[in-house]
Short mmCIF file of C-alpha atoms and ligand atoms in Angstrom, two decimals:
data_model
loop_
_atom_site.label_atom_id
_atom_site.label_comp_id
_atom_site.label_asym_id
_atom_site.label_seq_id
_atom_site.Cartn_x
_atom_site.Cartn_y
_atom_site.Cartn_z
CA MET A 10 6.47 3.12 -17.07
CA THR A 11 9.70 1.59 -17.75
CA ARG A 12 13.00 1.69 -16.09
CA GLU A 13 14.34 2.36 -19.62
CA GLU A 14 12.09 4.97 -19.55
CA ILE A 15 13.68 6.57 -16.64
CA ILE A 16 17.02 6.04 -17.34
CA GLU A 17 16.36 7.90 -21.02
CA ALA A 18 15.11 10.55 -18.85
CA ILE A 19 18.14 10.92 -16.70
CA VAL A 20 20.36 10.50 -19.87
CA LEU A 21 17.99 13.47 -21.09
CA GLY A 22 19.18 15.44 -18.01
CA TYR A 23 16.59 15.20 -15.75
CA ARG A 24 18.59 14.76 -12.48
CA ASP A 25 16.31 15.15 -9.62
CA ILE A 26 13.20 13.03 -8.40
CA GLU A 27 10.50 16.16 -9.22
CA SER A 28 11.78 16.87 -12.46
CA LEU A 29 12.13 13.18 -13.28
CA LYS A 30 8.53 12.74 -12.15
CA ARG A 31 7.22 15.71 -13.94
CA TYR A 32 8.80 14.74 -17.40
CA VAL A 33 7.87 10.57 -16.92
CA GLY A 34 5.10 10.70 -14.53
CA PHE A 35 5.67 8.27 -12.11
CA GLY A 36 4.49 9.17 -8.60
CA THR A 37 1.15 10.84 -10.64
CA GLY A 38 -0.72 7.48 -11.16
CA PRO A 39 -3.30 5.44 -8.67
CA CYS A 40 -0.55 4.50 -6.15
CA GLN A 41 0.30 8.49 -5.69
CA GLY A 42 3.99 7.11 -5.14
CA LYS A 43 3.70 5.19 -2.53
CA GLN A 44 5.09 2.00 -4.37
CA CYS A 45 6.93 3.53 -7.51
CA ILE A 46 8.35 6.09 -6.18
CA MET A 47 11.18 3.77 -4.09
CA PHE A 48 11.98 1.98 -7.51
CA ALA A 49 12.79 5.83 -8.94
CA ARG A 50 14.94 6.14 -6.11
CA GLU A 51 16.60 2.92 -6.32
CA ILE A 52 17.34 3.92 -9.74
CA LEU A 53 18.54 7.37 -9.13
CA ILE A 54 21.18 5.92 -6.47
CA GLU A 55 22.26 3.52 -9.03
CA CYS A 56 23.09 6.38 -11.44
CA GLY A 57 25.07 8.03 -8.79
CA ILE A 58 22.65 10.80 -8.50
CA SER A 59 22.53 11.94 -4.45
CA GLN A 60 18.87 11.36 -2.83
CA ASP A 61 16.92 13.64 -1.03
CA THR A 62 13.64 13.27 1.01
CA GLY A 63 11.51 12.25 -2.02
CA MET A 64 8.69 13.97 -3.35
CA THR A 65 6.92 16.44 -2.19
CA SER A 66 3.29 15.47 -0.63
CA ARG A 67 0.12 16.95 -1.48
CA PRO A 68 -3.49 16.19 0.19
CA PRO A 69 -5.12 14.11 -0.85
CA LEU A 70 -3.19 11.04 0.81
CA ILE A 71 -5.68 8.33 -0.45
CA PRO A 72 -7.71 9.25 -3.91
CA VAL A 73 -11.51 10.20 -2.29
CA PRO A 74 -14.57 11.03 -4.40
CA LEU A 75 -15.12 14.73 -5.53
CA ALA A 76 -18.59 14.76 -4.40
CA ILE A 77 -17.36 14.37 -0.07
CA MET A 78 -15.19 17.51 -0.50
CA ALA A 79 -18.09 19.64 -2.12
CA GLN A 80 -20.28 18.67 0.57
CA GLU A 81 -21.38 21.70 3.01
CA GLU A 82 -20.70 21.39 6.80
CA SER A 83 -23.34 20.29 9.39
CA ASP A 84 -23.75 18.96 12.96
CA GLU A 85 -25.93 16.27 12.94
CA GLU A 86 -24.68 12.59 13.02
CA MET B 6 -23.61 -22.16 -7.56
CA ARG B 7 -25.48 -23.17 -4.60
CA GLU B 8 -28.95 -22.07 -2.88
CA GLY B 9 -27.58 -19.38 -0.35
CA GLU B 10 -24.24 -19.06 -1.53
CA LEU B 11 -22.85 -15.95 -1.13
CA THR B 12 -22.01 -14.36 -4.84
CA PHE B 13 -21.04 -11.51 -7.10
CA THR B 14 -20.39 -10.67 -10.67
CA PHE B 15 -16.93 -10.52 -12.16
CA ASN B 16 -17.07 -9.34 -16.11
CA ARG B 17 -20.49 -10.80 -15.65
CA ARG B 18 -19.37 -14.40 -14.45
CA LEU B 19 -20.39 -15.12 -11.11
CA VAL B 20 -17.90 -15.94 -8.35
CA ALA B 21 -18.93 -17.56 -4.84
CA TYR B 22 -17.19 -15.90 -1.79
CA LYS B 23 -17.17 -16.52 1.80
CA GLN B 24 -18.25 -13.47 4.65
CA GLY B 25 -15.24 -11.30 5.14
CA ASP B 26 -13.59 -11.49 1.96
CA THR B 27 -12.46 -8.60 -0.13
CA ILE B 28 -13.11 -8.57 -3.48
CA SER B 29 -9.53 -9.63 -4.69
CA ALA B 30 -9.27 -12.31 -2.16
CA ALA B 31 -12.72 -13.75 -3.61
CA LEU B 32 -11.28 -13.66 -7.35
CA TRP B 33 -8.18 -15.29 -5.67
CA ARG B 34 -10.37 -18.25 -4.10
CA ASN B 35 -12.00 -18.83 -7.53
CA ASP B 36 -8.63 -19.08 -9.47
CA ILE B 37 -8.92 -15.27 -10.89
CA LYS B 38 -5.49 -13.36 -10.93
CA ILE B 39 -6.05 -10.82 -13.58
CA ILE B 40 -7.86 -8.30 -11.83
CA THR B 41 -7.05 -5.21 -14.52
CA ARG B 42 -4.19 -4.47 -16.94
CA SER B 43 -1.66 -1.56 -16.70
CA LEU B 44 -2.38 1.91 -17.58
CA LYS B 45 0.18 2.18 -20.40
CA PHE B 46 1.04 -1.43 -21.75
CA HIS B 47 -2.09 -3.54 -20.90
CA ARG B 48 0.54 -5.78 -19.11
CA PRO B 49 -1.90 -8.12 -17.05
CA ARG B 50 -2.11 -7.22 -13.05
CA GLY B 51 -3.46 -8.48 -10.40
CA LEU B 52 -3.85 -8.55 -6.16
CA TYR B 53 -0.40 -7.15 -5.58
CA CYS B 54 -0.20 -4.96 -1.65
CA GLY B 55 -3.29 -5.85 -0.45
CA ASN B 56 -3.28 -2.52 1.32
CA GLY B 57 -4.59 0.09 -0.78
CA ASP B 58 -1.56 1.37 -2.07
CA CYS B 59 -1.08 0.22 -5.62
CA PRO B 60 -2.43 0.67 -8.66
CA ASN B 61 -2.66 -3.38 -9.44
CA CYS B 62 -6.28 -4.17 -8.37
CA LEU B 63 -8.60 -1.09 -9.66
CA ALA B 64 -12.08 -2.41 -10.79
CA ASN B 65 -15.25 -0.71 -11.62
CA VAL B 66 -17.47 -1.94 -8.51
CA ASP B 67 -21.41 -0.88 -9.41
CA GLY B 68 -20.73 1.80 -11.58
CA VAL B 69 -18.00 3.23 -9.48
CA PRO B 70 -14.52 3.25 -11.33
CA ASN B 71 -11.10 2.63 -9.56
CA VAL B 72 -12.32 0.42 -6.42
CA ARG B 73 -9.27 -0.90 -4.38
CA THR B 74 -10.49 -4.26 -4.69
CA CYS B 75 -7.86 -5.62 -2.18
CA THR B 76 -9.73 -3.23 0.53
CA THR B 77 -13.40 -3.47 -0.31
CA LEU B 78 -15.55 -6.40 0.91
CA ALA B 79 -17.62 -8.20 -1.38
CA GLU B 80 -20.92 -7.76 -1.02
CA ASN B 81 -23.99 -10.11 -2.27
CA GLY B 82 -24.75 -8.88 -6.12
CA MET B 83 -22.37 -6.70 -6.39
CA GLN B 84 -21.10 -6.17 -9.98
CA VAL B 85 -17.48 -6.07 -10.56
CA THR B 86 -16.18 -5.15 -14.21
CA MET B 87 -12.41 -4.79 -15.20
CA GLN B 88 -11.15 -1.59 -16.75
CA ASN B 89 -8.66 -1.30 -19.47
CA LYS B 90 -8.85 -4.45 -20.97
CA PHE B 91 -9.48 -4.56 -24.65
CA LEU B 92 -11.79 -7.44 -26.44
CA SER B 93 -10.56 -10.19 -23.68
CA THR B 94 -9.18 -10.38 -20.26
CA ARG B 95 -6.50 -13.01 -21.21
CA ILE B 96 -5.99 -11.72 -24.86
CA ASP B 97 -5.55 -8.17 -24.68
CA PRO B 98 -4.05 -7.17 -28.54
CA ILE B 99 -2.82 -3.43 -27.13
CA THR B 100 -0.13 -5.73 -25.79
CA VAL B 101 1.57 -5.30 -28.87
CA ILE B 102 2.37 -2.05 -27.94
CA ASP B 103 5.14 -3.57 -25.18
CA HIS B 104 6.57 -5.43 -28.09
CA ILE B 105 7.08 -2.75 -30.71
CA PHE B 106 8.41 -0.59 -28.07
CA PRO B 107 10.38 -2.83 -25.60
CA ARG B 108 11.97 0.35 -24.40
CA GLY B 109 9.36 2.01 -23.20
CA VAL B 110 7.16 4.67 -25.15
CA ASN B 111 8.57 8.41 -24.51
CA TYR B 112 5.14 10.43 -25.07
CA HIS B 113 7.33 13.53 -25.11
CA HIS B 114 9.57 12.55 -28.34
CA ARG B 115 7.04 9.94 -30.12
CA PHE B 116 3.40 10.71 -31.74
CA ILE B 117 3.93 14.29 -32.18
CA ARG B 118 4.71 14.80 -35.55
CA PRO B 119 3.51 15.40 -38.61
CA ARG B 120 2.29 18.54 -35.99
CA PHE B 121 -1.27 18.13 -37.48
CA MET B 122 -1.80 14.40 -36.43
CA THR B 123 -0.69 15.46 -33.01
CA GLY B 124 -4.60 15.36 -31.92
CA VAL B 125 -5.49 12.58 -33.71
CA TYR B 126 -2.63 10.30 -31.76
CA GLN B 127 -4.12 12.11 -28.22
CA GLY B 128 -7.36 10.51 -28.78
CA ILE B 129 -6.49 7.42 -29.42
CA ILE B 130 -3.59 7.19 -26.78
CA ARG B 131 -6.38 8.28 -24.48
CA ARG B 132 -8.93 5.62 -25.31
CA MET B 133 -5.80 2.83 -24.69
CA THR B 134 -4.50 4.16 -21.95
CA GLY B 135 -5.81 5.12 -18.20
CA ILE B 136 -8.07 4.17 -15.22
CA GLY B 137 -11.53 3.48 -16.22
CA LYS B 138 -14.49 5.64 -17.07
CA LEU B 139 -17.02 8.35 -15.31
CA PRO B 140 -19.19 6.72 -12.90
CA THR B 141 -22.55 5.52 -13.87
CA MET B 142 -24.24 6.15 -10.65
CA ILE B 143 -24.94 9.40 -8.53
CA PHE B 144 -22.74 9.53 -5.10
CA GLU B 145 -24.53 9.92 -2.00
CA ALA B 146 -21.89 11.86 0.35
CA LYS B 147 -23.16 12.65 3.67
CA PRO B 148 -22.58 16.78 5.24
CA THR B 149 -18.80 17.17 6.22
CA LYS B 150 -18.19 17.55 9.53
CA ARG B 151 -15.70 19.88 11.64
CA ILE B 152 -14.02 18.72 15.08
CA VAL B 153 -12.49 20.98 17.80
CA ILE B 154 -10.29 18.52 19.99
CA ASP B 155 -7.55 18.26 22.39
CA ALA B 156 -5.24 15.66 20.63
CA LEU B 157 -5.95 13.60 17.81
CA ILE B 158 -4.36 10.41 17.10
CA ILE B 159 -3.38 9.11 13.62
CA GLY B 160 -2.42 5.66 12.86
CA GLU B 161 -2.17 2.00 12.97
CA GLU B 162 0.61 1.16 14.72
CA PRO B 163 -0.38 -0.52 18.49
CA GLN B 164 1.13 2.29 20.36
CA SER B 165 -0.79 4.85 19.45
CA MET B 166 -3.93 3.04 21.64
CA LYS B 167 -1.11 3.44 24.23
CA ILE B 168 -0.93 6.96 23.79
CA ALA B 169 -4.64 7.39 23.24
CA ARG B 170 -4.97 6.12 26.99
CA THR B 171 -2.42 8.00 28.45
CA LEU B 172 -4.81 11.00 27.16
CA ALA B 173 -8.00 9.57 27.87
CA ASP B 174 -7.00 9.00 31.51
CA GLU B 175 -6.33 12.57 31.75
CA ASN B 176 -10.17 13.51 30.91
CA LEU B 177 -8.93 15.04 27.50
CA LYS B 178 -11.13 15.05 24.27
CA ILE B 179 -9.49 13.14 22.15
CA MET B 180 -10.08 11.18 18.66
CA ILE B 181 -8.32 8.39 17.22
CA VAL B 182 -8.49 7.75 13.21
CA LYS B 183 -8.53 3.98 12.33
CA ASN B 184 -8.72 2.45 9.65
CA LYS B 185 -8.97 -1.21 10.96
CA ILE B 186 -10.93 -2.17 13.32
CA GLY B 187 -8.34 -4.07 16.06
CA TYR B 188 -5.38 -5.88 15.53
CA THR B 189 -5.25 -8.94 13.66
CA LEU B 190 -2.98 -11.63 12.32
CA THR B 191 0.73 -10.68 11.86
CA HIS B 192 3.47 -12.81 10.34
CA GLN B 193 5.16 -12.21 13.37
CA ASN B 194 3.97 -14.75 15.76
CA ASP B 195 6.10 -14.13 18.67
CA GLU B 196 5.52 -13.92 22.62
CA GLU B 197 6.65 -10.01 22.38
CA THR B 198 4.26 -9.12 19.54
CA ASN B 199 1.09 -10.99 20.58
CA SER B 200 1.25 -9.50 23.77
CA ILE B 201 1.82 -6.01 22.20
CA LEU B 202 -0.90 -6.46 20.16
CA SER B 203 -3.55 -8.07 22.27
CA SER B 204 -2.77 -5.16 24.56
CA ALA B 205 -3.45 -2.67 22.03
CA ASP B 206 -6.45 -4.81 20.95
CA SER B 207 -8.07 -4.51 24.74
CA ILE B 208 -7.20 -0.82 25.09
CA GLU B 209 -8.75 -0.16 21.74
CA HIS B 210 -11.89 -1.91 22.86
CA ASP B 211 -11.98 -0.08 26.33
CA LEU B 212 -11.33 3.43 24.83
CA SER B 213 -14.12 3.00 22.38
CA GLU B 214 -16.64 2.80 25.38
CA ARG B 215 -14.98 6.28 27.13
CA LYS B 216 -17.30 9.38 26.70
CA ASN B 217 -14.09 11.23 26.05
CA VAL B 218 -12.71 9.65 23.42
CA LYS B 219 -14.16 9.23 19.37
CA ILE B 220 -12.47 6.15 17.50
CA ILE B 221 -13.57 6.54 14.05
CA TRP B 222 -12.73 3.57 12.30
CA LYS B 223 -12.30 2.80 8.33
CA THR B 224 -11.37 6.54 8.17
CA ASN B 225 -7.97 8.05 6.62
CA ALA B 226 -6.10 11.28 7.38
CA ILE B 227 -5.83 12.63 3.83
CA GLY B 228 -4.04 15.73 4.42
CA ALA B 229 -3.16 18.86 6.65
CA PHE B 230 -4.14 22.39 5.45
CA ASP B 231 -1.91 25.30 6.07
CA ASP B 232 -3.08 26.24 9.70
CA GLY B 233 -2.29 22.66 10.69
CA THR B 234 -6.14 21.55 10.35
CA ILE B 235 -6.21 17.66 9.54
CA GLY B 236 -8.46 16.55 6.44
CA ILE B 237 -10.02 12.83 7.46
CA SER B 238 -12.41 10.81 5.23
CA SER B 239 -14.50 8.01 5.77
CA LYS B 240 -16.03 6.17 2.93
CA ASP B 241 -18.61 8.91 2.43
CA ARG B 242 -17.67 11.86 4.19
CA LEU B 243 -14.83 14.33 5.39
CA TYR B 244 -14.28 15.25 8.71
CA ILE B 245 -12.64 18.42 8.95
CA CYS B 246 -10.27 18.47 12.64
CA LYS B 247 -8.42 21.16 15.01
CA SER B 248 -6.08 19.92 17.55
CA LYS B 249 -4.48 20.75 19.68
CA ILE B 250 -1.76 18.19 19.81
CA ILE B 251 -1.42 15.63 16.87
CA SER B 252 0.36 12.39 17.10
CA LEU B 253 1.38 10.41 14.37
CA SER B 254 2.15 6.57 14.16
CA GLU B 255 1.66 5.43 10.64
CA LYS B 256 2.58 2.01 9.75
CA GLY B 257 5.17 1.69 7.62
CA ARG B 258 4.91 1.00 3.58
CA GLU B 259 6.27 -2.69 2.57
CA GLN B 260 8.06 -1.63 -0.30
CA PRO B 261 8.30 -3.72 -3.53
CA ILE B 262 11.34 -5.84 -4.37
CA ARG B 263 12.35 -5.13 -7.63
CA PHE B 264 13.13 -7.75 -10.56
CA VAL B 265 12.05 -8.12 -14.04
CA ASN B 266 8.03 -8.56 -14.40
CA TRP B 267 7.34 -8.36 -10.38
CA GLU B 268 3.79 -6.85 -10.93
CA LEU B 269 2.80 -10.21 -12.89
CA PRO B 270 -0.06 -11.72 -11.29
CA GLY B 271 0.17 -14.27 -8.52
CA ILE B 272 3.11 -12.15 -7.03
CA ILE B 273 1.85 -10.72 -3.78
CA GLN B 274 3.44 -9.01 -0.94
CA ARG B 275 3.47 -9.75 2.88
CA HIS B 276 0.32 -7.91 3.50
CA ALA B 277 -1.81 -9.45 0.89
CA ALA B 278 -0.97 -12.91 1.58
CA LEU B 279 -1.91 -12.48 5.29
CA ASP B 280 -4.92 -11.65 4.15
CA LEU B 281 -5.77 -14.79 2.28
CA ILE B 282 -4.29 -16.79 4.71
CA SER B 283 -6.43 -15.43 7.20
CA GLN B 284 -9.76 -15.81 5.01
CA ASN B 285 -8.42 -19.60 4.66
CA ILE B 286 -7.88 -19.32 0.77
CA ARG B 287 -5.25 -21.30 -0.51
CA LEU B 288 -2.11 -19.35 -1.61
CA GLY B 289 -1.51 -21.61 -4.31
CA LYS B 290 -0.08 -25.29 -5.09
CA ARG B 291 3.84 -24.10 -4.79
CA VAL B 292 4.63 -21.19 -3.12
CA VAL B 293 7.85 -19.47 -2.90
CA VAL B 294 8.64 -16.59 -0.08
CA ALA B 295 11.25 -14.40 -0.74
CA GLY B 296 12.53 -10.94 0.87
CA GLU B 297 14.18 -9.43 4.18
CA PRO B 298 15.33 -12.20 6.10
CA ASN B 299 13.56 -11.59 9.52
CA HIS B 300 10.40 -11.01 8.11
CA ALA B 301 10.42 -13.81 5.07
CA LYS B 302 11.74 -16.48 8.23
CA ALA B 303 8.72 -15.80 10.19
CA LEU B 304 6.05 -15.35 7.23
CA GLY B 305 7.94 -18.86 5.99
CA GLU B 306 7.27 -20.22 9.51
CA LEU B 307 3.48 -19.04 9.35
CA MET B 308 2.19 -20.83 6.23
CA LEU B 309 4.03 -24.15 7.02
CA SER B 310 2.15 -24.23 10.35
CA LYS B 311 -1.02 -23.59 8.46
CA GLY B 312 -0.20 -26.44 6.02
CA ILE B 313 0.73 -24.11 3.07
CA ASN B 314 3.08 -25.94 0.65
CA VAL B 315 5.91 -23.32 0.76
CA THR B 316 8.40 -24.60 -1.68
CA ALA B 317 11.07 -21.91 -1.11
CA ILE B 318 12.21 -19.18 1.00
CA ILE B 319 14.98 -16.86 -0.72
CA TYR B 320 16.86 -14.66 1.53
CA ARG B 321 18.20 -11.72 0.13
CA SER B 322 21.14 -11.44 2.72
CA SER B 323 23.45 -13.87 4.36
CA SER B 324 22.60 -13.47 7.76
CA VAL B 325 20.03 -15.47 8.72
CA ASP B 326 20.42 -17.86 11.44
CA LEU B 327 18.42 -20.96 11.03
CA ASN B 328 19.70 -24.24 13.09
CA ASN B 329 19.81 -27.50 11.13
CA LYS B 330 17.27 -29.42 12.68
CA ASP B 331 14.79 -26.44 11.49
CA LYS B 332 12.13 -27.83 8.72
CA LEU B 333 13.03 -24.43 6.69
CA SER B 334 16.48 -25.13 6.73
CA ASP B 335 15.59 -27.73 3.70
CA ILE B 336 13.63 -25.30 1.28
CA SER B 337 16.12 -21.79 2.69
CA LYS B 338 18.02 -20.44 -0.32
CA ILE B 339 20.61 -17.89 1.71
CA GLY B 340 22.19 -15.13 -0.43
CA TRP B 341 19.44 -15.75 -3.64
CA ARG B 342 17.77 -13.02 -5.11
CA ILE B 343 15.74 -13.21 -7.33
CA LYS B 344 16.01 -12.24 -11.02
CA ALA B 345 12.79 -12.74 -13.32
CA ALA B 346 9.43 -13.68 -12.91
CA ILE B 347 8.10 -15.65 -16.03
CA GLY B 348 4.55 -16.11 -16.95
CA ARG B 349 2.60 -15.27 -20.00
CA ASN B 350 -0.39 -13.91 -18.00
CA GLU B 351 0.21 -15.45 -14.55
CA LEU B 352 3.17 -16.46 -12.74
CA ARG B 353 4.32 -19.81 -13.71
CA LYS B 354 8.32 -19.88 -12.49
CA ILE B 355 10.83 -17.71 -11.25
CA ILE B 356 14.63 -17.35 -11.93
CA ILE B 357 17.12 -16.89 -9.06
CA ALA B 358 20.28 -16.52 -8.85
CA ASN B 359 23.65 -16.37 -6.48
CA ASP B 360 27.06 -15.25 -7.04
CA SER B 361 27.83 -18.18 -8.92
CA LYS B 362 24.79 -20.16 -10.58
CA GLN B 363 21.32 -19.85 -11.70
CA MET B 364 18.19 -21.64 -11.45
CA ILE B 365 14.23 -22.07 -12.67
CA LEU B 366 11.90 -22.47 -9.81
CA PRO B 367 8.54 -23.45 -10.62
CA CYS B 368 5.64 -21.78 -8.23
CA ASP B 369 2.26 -20.31 -8.58
CA CYS B 370 2.45 -17.90 -6.09
CA LEU B 371 5.32 -15.84 -5.20
CA VAL B 372 5.11 -13.23 -1.77
CA THR B 373 7.73 -10.62 -1.24
CA CYS B 374 8.95 -9.44 2.00
CA GLY B 375 10.15 -5.93 1.31
CA PRO B 376 11.74 -3.67 3.82
CA ALA B 377 8.83 -1.21 5.03
CA ALA B 378 9.42 2.40 4.11
CA PRO B 379 8.25 5.03 7.15
CA ASN B 380 4.90 6.61 6.10
CA ILE B 381 6.13 10.40 6.39
CA ASP B 382 3.46 11.95 3.89
CA LEU B 383 1.33 14.05 6.41
CA ALA B 384 4.20 14.39 8.54
CA LYS B 385 5.78 15.88 5.79
CA GLN B 386 2.35 18.28 4.90
CA LEU B 387 2.35 19.44 8.40
CA GLY B 388 5.62 21.01 7.59
CA CYS B 389 7.87 18.63 10.09
CA GLY B 390 11.29 18.23 9.52
CA ILE B 391 12.79 15.27 7.54
CA GLU B 392 15.85 13.18 7.93
CA THR B 393 17.53 10.36 6.45
CA ASP B 394 17.83 6.93 8.33
CA ARG B 395 20.93 4.31 7.95
CA LYS B 396 18.90 2.52 4.94
CA SER B 397 18.35 5.84 3.44
CA PHE B 398 14.63 6.09 4.12
CA PRO B 399 13.43 9.29 4.63
CA ILE B 400 12.14 9.79 8.79
CA VAL B 401 10.64 12.47 10.71
CA THR B 402 12.85 14.13 13.11
CA VAL B 403 11.76 14.76 16.74
CA ASN B 404 13.46 15.50 20.12
CA GLY B 405 13.62 13.36 23.12
CA ASP B 406 10.02 13.77 23.74
CA PHE B 407 9.12 12.65 19.99
CA GLU B 408 8.07 16.35 19.53
CA THR B 409 8.53 17.08 15.92
CA MET B 410 10.10 19.79 14.64
CA LYS B 411 6.57 21.34 14.49
CA GLY B 412 5.53 21.93 18.04
CA GLY B 413 2.20 20.43 19.26
CA VAL B 414 2.93 17.57 16.62
CA PHE B 415 4.42 14.04 17.65
CA ALA B 416 5.93 11.07 15.92
CA VAL B 417 5.90 7.49 17.42
CA GLY B 418 7.40 4.42 15.81
CA SER B 419 8.36 3.80 12.47
CA VAL B 420 7.63 7.58 11.25
CA CYS B 421 10.42 8.72 13.31
CA GLY B 422 12.68 5.36 12.51
CA LEU B 423 11.96 3.25 15.47
CA ARG B 424 12.53 -0.23 14.43
CA SER B 425 10.87 -2.39 16.33
CA ARG B 426 7.43 -2.89 17.77
CA ARG B 427 8.84 -3.12 21.40
CA GLU B 428 11.03 -0.05 20.87
CA SER B 429 8.02 2.02 19.89
CA TRP B 430 5.65 0.66 22.36
CA GLU B 431 7.81 1.63 25.26
CA ALA B 432 8.03 4.96 23.56
CA ALA B 433 4.62 5.63 23.71
CA SER B 434 5.01 6.15 27.55
CA THR B 435 7.51 9.08 27.28
CA ALA B 436 5.60 10.49 24.46
CA GLY B 437 1.91 10.18 26.43
CA LYS B 438 3.74 12.12 29.15
CA ALA B 439 5.13 14.56 26.97
CA VAL B 440 1.95 15.10 25.44
CA THR B 441 -0.08 15.60 28.77
CA GLU B 442 2.59 17.92 30.21
CA ARG B 443 2.56 19.91 26.52
CA LEU B 444 -1.13 20.29 27.08
CA ARG B 445 -1.14 21.12 30.78
CA ARG B 446 1.33 23.89 29.50
CA MET B 447 -1.20 25.23 27.11
CA GLY B 448 -3.86 25.41 29.65
CA THR B 449 -6.36 22.74 29.17
S1 FES C 21 -4.04 -1.69 -3.69
FE1 FES C 21 -4.77 -3.09 -4.09
S2 FES C 21 -3.47 -4.39 -4.11
FE2 FES C 21 -2.26 -2.62 -4.20
#
């Protein structure tokens, strides 16, 4: 997404990182907020909106294939 | 191609690589900079962070979509294909969207009228955007493993080894989650850094031979369950680990530097640059380094010592000490910042500015050294308290023993706001003792 899109959303009244994320969609792509979130923060700070501790963090922290989550437990190597 | 040369294909074209190259490094070696296109506007994208943290190097590898080519080693005969491209690699007609909607496309307001067309629009948009197609191969996963131990050590920062050794000496059962094997080249080539890294390296080696220690390399902690159990994943296996103590020392994440076109192929972060340098790959004909003074300076020095043609080092702030005899002083631009990068598919030049003037620098590789933001994601999931540091980065709150507000979870290093390697290294002694003490109280 672009800087303009974030600013548009702020003008529309989305004024904290969680609701902005839901509207614009940053933090939901392949980087999962690892890179883009700081830009969003910078723009929020520029727009004079106070900043909190960032987005809620949810597993998985890095993308994993669903297949490994679906395996049974076993003791063997 | 010569006999016996290692090769893989990229979009059916043969690419030669050297042992140890990641896929994206090999592509860079062959002067291929565009690896994918951005999800929405199809802008060209290539190697950027080199660390698995961004969306810019994803490709389809042997039928698996969205593989991070910067952290995946090239293998002989691999088939790598570009995702998200439309027609050809260099000219993608979808990029016109960018010109039609220079202010971005807001899907909440556009393409929704007339109502009955919404479904059609959605179908088209879904085809044009997004990341890759479903896998065409069957994924072979290994059975999940459940592990119960005394202490789980997570993190790439060197002090985690020191903590691990303290615990290992007490004969506790510990596991270390680590992505990379050993500690290698950094841009900071001073004595202190080197001595810390080499001690960590030898501790790692020593620990790997002990019975009560298990190091699982090439793995990442992927999340915490409510009861504090940690999920860890390797390429093909999930580990579920219940541990009395968890110690976190994750490495900070280098942050991007913002200017117009900051993701153009040819612009890379420090980490990616180090990867290329360590594989003896030429960064470019004209290389520019920019960013935080201490990092940019150290990296510039390293590059010059390797014979890389660094044409400028741009420091964001004016607090840089260079002495006049320094090789660096001729090419240093203090107090300048980058305004924009220019190039259609790849970086050609950058526009830099200071308070009074503006100037154009031709270059084909720009290495940015952004500040590192503490990696507190896992700490957050574990329910540790978070506060904000001086640079307004969120960090984990700890007490004098480096224990977080969640009992039994310790955070040592940039995660809890320690600023230097030495500080973290020294903190590891305190934390190591505190952890041992705590486990003793728990009756281990
Ligand atoms: S994830 Fe590979 S370059 Fe960022």
